[in-house]
JSON list of C-alpha atoms in Angstrom, two decimals:
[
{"chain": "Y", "resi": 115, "resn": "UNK", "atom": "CA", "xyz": [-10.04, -41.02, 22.31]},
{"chain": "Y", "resi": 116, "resn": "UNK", "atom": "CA", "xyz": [-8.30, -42.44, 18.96]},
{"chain": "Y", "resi": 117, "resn": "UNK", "atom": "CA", "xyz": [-11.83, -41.68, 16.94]},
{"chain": "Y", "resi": 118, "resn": "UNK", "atom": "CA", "xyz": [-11.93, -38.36, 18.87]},
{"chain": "Y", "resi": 119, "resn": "UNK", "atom": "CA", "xyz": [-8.72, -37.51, 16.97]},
{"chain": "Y", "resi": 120, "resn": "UNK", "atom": "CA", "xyz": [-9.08, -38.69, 13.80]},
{"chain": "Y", "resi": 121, "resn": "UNK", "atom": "CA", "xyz": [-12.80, -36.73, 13.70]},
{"chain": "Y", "resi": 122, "resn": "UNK", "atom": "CA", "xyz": [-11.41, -33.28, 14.60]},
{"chain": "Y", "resi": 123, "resn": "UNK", "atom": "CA", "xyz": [-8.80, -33.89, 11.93]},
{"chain": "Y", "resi": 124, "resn": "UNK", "atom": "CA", "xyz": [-11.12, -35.06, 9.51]},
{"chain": "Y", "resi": 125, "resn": "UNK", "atom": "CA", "xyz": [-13.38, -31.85, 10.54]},
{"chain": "Y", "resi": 126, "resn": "UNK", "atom": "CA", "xyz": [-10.37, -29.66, 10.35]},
{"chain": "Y", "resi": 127, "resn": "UNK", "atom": "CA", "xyz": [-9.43, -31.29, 6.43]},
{"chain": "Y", "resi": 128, "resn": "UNK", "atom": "CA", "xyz": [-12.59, -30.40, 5.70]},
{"chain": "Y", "resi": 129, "resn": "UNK", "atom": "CA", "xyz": [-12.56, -26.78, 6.79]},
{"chain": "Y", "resi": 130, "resn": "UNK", "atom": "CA", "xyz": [-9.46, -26.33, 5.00]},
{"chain": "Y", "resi": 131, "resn": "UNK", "atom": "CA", "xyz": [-10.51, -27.16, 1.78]},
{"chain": "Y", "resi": 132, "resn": "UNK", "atom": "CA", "xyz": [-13.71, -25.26, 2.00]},
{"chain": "Y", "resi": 133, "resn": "UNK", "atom": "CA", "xyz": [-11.95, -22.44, 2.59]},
{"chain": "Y", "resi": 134, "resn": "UNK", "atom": "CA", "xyz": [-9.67, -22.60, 0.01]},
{"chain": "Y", "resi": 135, "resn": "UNK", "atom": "CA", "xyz": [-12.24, -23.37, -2.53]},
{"chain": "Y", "resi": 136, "resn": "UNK", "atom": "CA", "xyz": [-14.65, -20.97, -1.70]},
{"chain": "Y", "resi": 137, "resn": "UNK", "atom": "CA", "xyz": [-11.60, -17.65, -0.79]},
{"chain": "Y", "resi": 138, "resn": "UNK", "atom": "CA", "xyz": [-9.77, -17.33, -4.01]},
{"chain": "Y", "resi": 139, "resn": "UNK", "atom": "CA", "xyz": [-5.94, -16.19, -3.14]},
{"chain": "Y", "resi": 140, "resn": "UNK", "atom": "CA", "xyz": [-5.16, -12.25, -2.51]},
{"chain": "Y", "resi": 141, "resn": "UNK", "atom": "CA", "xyz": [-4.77, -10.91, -6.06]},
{"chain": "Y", "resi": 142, "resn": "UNK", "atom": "CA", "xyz": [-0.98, -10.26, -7.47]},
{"chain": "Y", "resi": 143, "resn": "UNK", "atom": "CA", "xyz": [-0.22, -6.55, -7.80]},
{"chain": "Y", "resi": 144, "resn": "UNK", "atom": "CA", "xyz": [2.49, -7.42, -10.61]},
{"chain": "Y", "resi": 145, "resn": "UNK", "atom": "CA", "xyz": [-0.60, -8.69, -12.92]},
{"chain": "Y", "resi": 146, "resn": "UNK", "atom": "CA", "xyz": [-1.84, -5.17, -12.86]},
{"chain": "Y", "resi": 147, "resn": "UNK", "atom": "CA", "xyz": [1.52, -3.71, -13.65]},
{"chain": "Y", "resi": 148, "resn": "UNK", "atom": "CA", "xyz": [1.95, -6.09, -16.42]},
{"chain": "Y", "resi": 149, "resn": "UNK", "atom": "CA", "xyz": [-1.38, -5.13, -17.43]},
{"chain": "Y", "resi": 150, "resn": "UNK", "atom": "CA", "xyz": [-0.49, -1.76, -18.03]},
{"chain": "Y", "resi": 151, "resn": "UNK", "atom": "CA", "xyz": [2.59, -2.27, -19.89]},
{"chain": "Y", "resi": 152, "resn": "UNK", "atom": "CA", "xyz": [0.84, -4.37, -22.03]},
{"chain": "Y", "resi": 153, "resn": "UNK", "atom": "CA", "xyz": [-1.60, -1.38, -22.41]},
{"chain": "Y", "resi": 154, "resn": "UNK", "atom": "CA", "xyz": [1.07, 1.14, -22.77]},
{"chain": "Y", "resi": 155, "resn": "UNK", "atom": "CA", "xyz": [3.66, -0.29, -24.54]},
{"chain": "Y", "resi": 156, "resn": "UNK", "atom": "CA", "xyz": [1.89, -3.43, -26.26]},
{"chain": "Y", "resi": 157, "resn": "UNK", "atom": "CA", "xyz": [-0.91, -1.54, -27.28]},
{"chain": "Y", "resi": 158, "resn": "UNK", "atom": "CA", "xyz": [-3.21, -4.52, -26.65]},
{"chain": "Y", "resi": 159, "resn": "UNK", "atom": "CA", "xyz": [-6.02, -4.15, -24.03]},
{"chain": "Y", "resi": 160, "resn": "UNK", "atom": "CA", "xyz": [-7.73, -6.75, -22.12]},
{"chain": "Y", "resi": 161, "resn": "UNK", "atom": "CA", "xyz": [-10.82, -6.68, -24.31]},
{"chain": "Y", "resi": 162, "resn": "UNK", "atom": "CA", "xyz": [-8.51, -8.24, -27.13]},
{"chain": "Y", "resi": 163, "resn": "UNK", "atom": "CA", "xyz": [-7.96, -11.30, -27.66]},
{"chain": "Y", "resi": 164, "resn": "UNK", "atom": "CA", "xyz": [-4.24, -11.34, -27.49]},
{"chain": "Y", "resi": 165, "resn": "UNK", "atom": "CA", "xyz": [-4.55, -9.88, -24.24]},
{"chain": "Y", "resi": 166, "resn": "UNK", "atom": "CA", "xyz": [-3.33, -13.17, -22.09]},
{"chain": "Y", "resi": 167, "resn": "UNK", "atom": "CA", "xyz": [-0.82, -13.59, -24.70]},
{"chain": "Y", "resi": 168, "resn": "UNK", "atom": "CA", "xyz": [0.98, -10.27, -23.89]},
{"chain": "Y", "resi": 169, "resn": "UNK", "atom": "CA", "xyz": [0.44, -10.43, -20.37]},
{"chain": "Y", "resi": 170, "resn": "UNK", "atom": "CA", "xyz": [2.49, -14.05, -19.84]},
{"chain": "Y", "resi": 171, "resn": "UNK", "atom": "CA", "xyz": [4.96, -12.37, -22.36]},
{"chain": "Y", "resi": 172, "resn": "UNK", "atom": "CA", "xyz": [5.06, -9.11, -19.86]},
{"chain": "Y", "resi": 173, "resn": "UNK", "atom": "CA", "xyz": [5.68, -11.47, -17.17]},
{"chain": "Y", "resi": 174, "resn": "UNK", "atom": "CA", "xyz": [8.08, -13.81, -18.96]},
{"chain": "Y", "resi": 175, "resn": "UNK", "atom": "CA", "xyz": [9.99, -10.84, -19.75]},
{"chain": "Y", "resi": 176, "resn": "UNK", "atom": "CA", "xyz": [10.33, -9.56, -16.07]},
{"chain": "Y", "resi": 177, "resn": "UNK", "atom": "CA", "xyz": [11.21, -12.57, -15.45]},
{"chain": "Y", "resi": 178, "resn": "UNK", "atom": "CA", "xyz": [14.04, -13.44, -17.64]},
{"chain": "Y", "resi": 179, "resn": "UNK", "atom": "CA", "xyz": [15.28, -9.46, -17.25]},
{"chain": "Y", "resi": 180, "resn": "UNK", "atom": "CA", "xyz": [15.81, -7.87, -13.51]},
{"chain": "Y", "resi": 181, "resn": "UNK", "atom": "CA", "xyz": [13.78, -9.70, -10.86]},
{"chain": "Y", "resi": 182, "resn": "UNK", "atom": "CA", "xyz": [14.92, -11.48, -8.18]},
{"chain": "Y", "resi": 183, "resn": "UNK", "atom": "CA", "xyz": [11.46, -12.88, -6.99]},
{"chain": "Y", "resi": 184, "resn": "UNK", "atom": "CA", "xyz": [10.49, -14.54, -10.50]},
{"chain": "Y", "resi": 185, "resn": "UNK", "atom": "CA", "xyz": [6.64, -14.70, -10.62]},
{"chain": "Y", "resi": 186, "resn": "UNK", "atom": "CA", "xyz": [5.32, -17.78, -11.83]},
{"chain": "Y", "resi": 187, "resn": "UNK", "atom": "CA", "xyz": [2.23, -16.83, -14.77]},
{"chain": "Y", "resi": 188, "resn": "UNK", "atom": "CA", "xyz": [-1.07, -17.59, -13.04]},
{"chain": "Y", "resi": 189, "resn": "UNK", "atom": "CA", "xyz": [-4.29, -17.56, -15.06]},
{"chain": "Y", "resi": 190, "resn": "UNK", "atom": "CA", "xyz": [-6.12, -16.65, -12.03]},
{"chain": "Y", "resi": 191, "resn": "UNK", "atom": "CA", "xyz": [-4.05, -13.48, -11.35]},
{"chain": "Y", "resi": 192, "resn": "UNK", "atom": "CA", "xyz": [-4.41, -12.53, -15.20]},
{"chain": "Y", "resi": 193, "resn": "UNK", "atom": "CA", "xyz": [-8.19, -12.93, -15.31]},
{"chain": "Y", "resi": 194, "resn": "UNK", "atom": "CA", "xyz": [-7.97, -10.94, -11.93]},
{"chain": "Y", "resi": 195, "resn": "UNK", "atom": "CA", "xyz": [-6.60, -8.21, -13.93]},
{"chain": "Y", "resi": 196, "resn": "UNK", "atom": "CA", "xyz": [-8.62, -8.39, -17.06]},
{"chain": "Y", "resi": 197, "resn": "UNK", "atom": "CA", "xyz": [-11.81, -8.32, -14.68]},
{"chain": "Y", "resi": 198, "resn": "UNK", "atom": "CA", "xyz": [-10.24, -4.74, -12.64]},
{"chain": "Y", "resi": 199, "resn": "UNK", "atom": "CA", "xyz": [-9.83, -3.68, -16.25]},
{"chain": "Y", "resi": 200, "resn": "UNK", "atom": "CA", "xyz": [-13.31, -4.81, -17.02]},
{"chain": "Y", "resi": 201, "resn": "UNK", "atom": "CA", "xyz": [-14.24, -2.70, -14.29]},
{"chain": "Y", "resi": 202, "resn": "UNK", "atom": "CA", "xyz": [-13.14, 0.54, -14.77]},
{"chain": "Y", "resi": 203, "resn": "UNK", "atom": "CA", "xyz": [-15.06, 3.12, -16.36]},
{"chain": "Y", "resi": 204, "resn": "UNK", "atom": "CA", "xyz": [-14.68, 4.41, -19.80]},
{"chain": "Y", "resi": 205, "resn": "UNK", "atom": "CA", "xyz": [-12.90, 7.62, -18.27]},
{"chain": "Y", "resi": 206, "resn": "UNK", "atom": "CA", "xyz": [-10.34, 5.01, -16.01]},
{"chain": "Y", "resi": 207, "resn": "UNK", "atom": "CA", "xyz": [-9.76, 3.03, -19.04]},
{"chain": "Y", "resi": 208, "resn": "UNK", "atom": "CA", "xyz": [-8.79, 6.18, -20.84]},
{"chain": "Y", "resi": 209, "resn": "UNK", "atom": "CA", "xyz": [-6.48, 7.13, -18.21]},
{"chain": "Y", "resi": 210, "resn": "UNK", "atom": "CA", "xyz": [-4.34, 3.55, -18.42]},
{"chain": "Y", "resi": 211, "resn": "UNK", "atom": "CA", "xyz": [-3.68, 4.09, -22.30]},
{"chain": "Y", "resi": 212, "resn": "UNK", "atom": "CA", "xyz": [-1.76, 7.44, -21.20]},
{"chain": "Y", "resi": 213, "resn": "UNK", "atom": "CA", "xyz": [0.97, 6.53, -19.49]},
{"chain": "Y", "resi": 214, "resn": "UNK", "atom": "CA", "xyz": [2.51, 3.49, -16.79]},
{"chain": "Y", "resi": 215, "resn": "UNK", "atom": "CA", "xyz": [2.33, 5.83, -14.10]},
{"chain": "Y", "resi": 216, "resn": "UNK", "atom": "CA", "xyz": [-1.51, 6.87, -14.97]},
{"chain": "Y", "resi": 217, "resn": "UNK", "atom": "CA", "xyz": [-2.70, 3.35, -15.48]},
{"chain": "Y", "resi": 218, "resn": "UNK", "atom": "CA", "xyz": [-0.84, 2.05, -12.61]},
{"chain": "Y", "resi": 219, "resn": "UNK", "atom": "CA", "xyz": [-2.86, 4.54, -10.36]},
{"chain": "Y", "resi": 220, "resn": "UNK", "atom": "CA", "xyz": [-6.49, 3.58, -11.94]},
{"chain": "Y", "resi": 221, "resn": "UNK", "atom": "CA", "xyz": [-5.10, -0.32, -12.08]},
{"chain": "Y", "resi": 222, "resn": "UNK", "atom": "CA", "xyz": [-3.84, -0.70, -8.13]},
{"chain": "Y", "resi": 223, "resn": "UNK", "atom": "CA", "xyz": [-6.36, -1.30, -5.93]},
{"chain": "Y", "resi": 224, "resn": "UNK", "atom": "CA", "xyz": [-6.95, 1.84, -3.52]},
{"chain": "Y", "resi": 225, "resn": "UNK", "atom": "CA", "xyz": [-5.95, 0.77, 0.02]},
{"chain": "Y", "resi": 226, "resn": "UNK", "atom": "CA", "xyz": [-8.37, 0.91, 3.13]},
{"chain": "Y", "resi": 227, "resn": "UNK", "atom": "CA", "xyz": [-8.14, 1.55, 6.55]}
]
């Protein structure tokens, strides 16, 4: 009974780290706001260089300013927005220089269902 146990733990260890390795984590929606401030009011895109600069000082900022839930800076959620930005075509990425409010409606994913 005792190896019984200890082999559907073992199984279910095993599951669990497959899963998390192989499903990355449900994307941030404030990287893709911070994304377009750094857009809009940075002037920086994420084809520069710079870009993951601005973007942990966008979220830095927020942080240190108004919110109550501080977001911790997570590369994976900032190359999750670079790649949406990556994404878009030339006519989207034209839209998210033109205003917060324009890029934050090309930037946020559309939801289903």
């Amino acid at each position: 009974m005792k190896r019984k146990t200890i082999a559907i733990v073992a199984l279910l260890a095993i599951a669990g780290g497959l899963y998390l390795t192989l499903f990355s984590p449900e994307q941030d929606p404030h990287y893709y706001a911070a994304a377009c401030v750094a857009i809009k009011d940075m002037h920086e895109t994420p084809d520069s260089a710079d870009f993951p600069d601005k973007l942990r000082e966008v979220i830095a900022n927020e942080n240190a300013s108004y919110a109550v839930d501080k977001v911790a800076f997570d590369k994976h959620s900032a190359q999750g927005a670079v790649q949406r930005y990556q994404q878009l075509s030339e006519q989207d990425k034209s839209r998210t220089r033109q205003s917060i409010d324009d890029c934050l409606s090309v930037m946020l994913p559309k939801k289903t269902g």
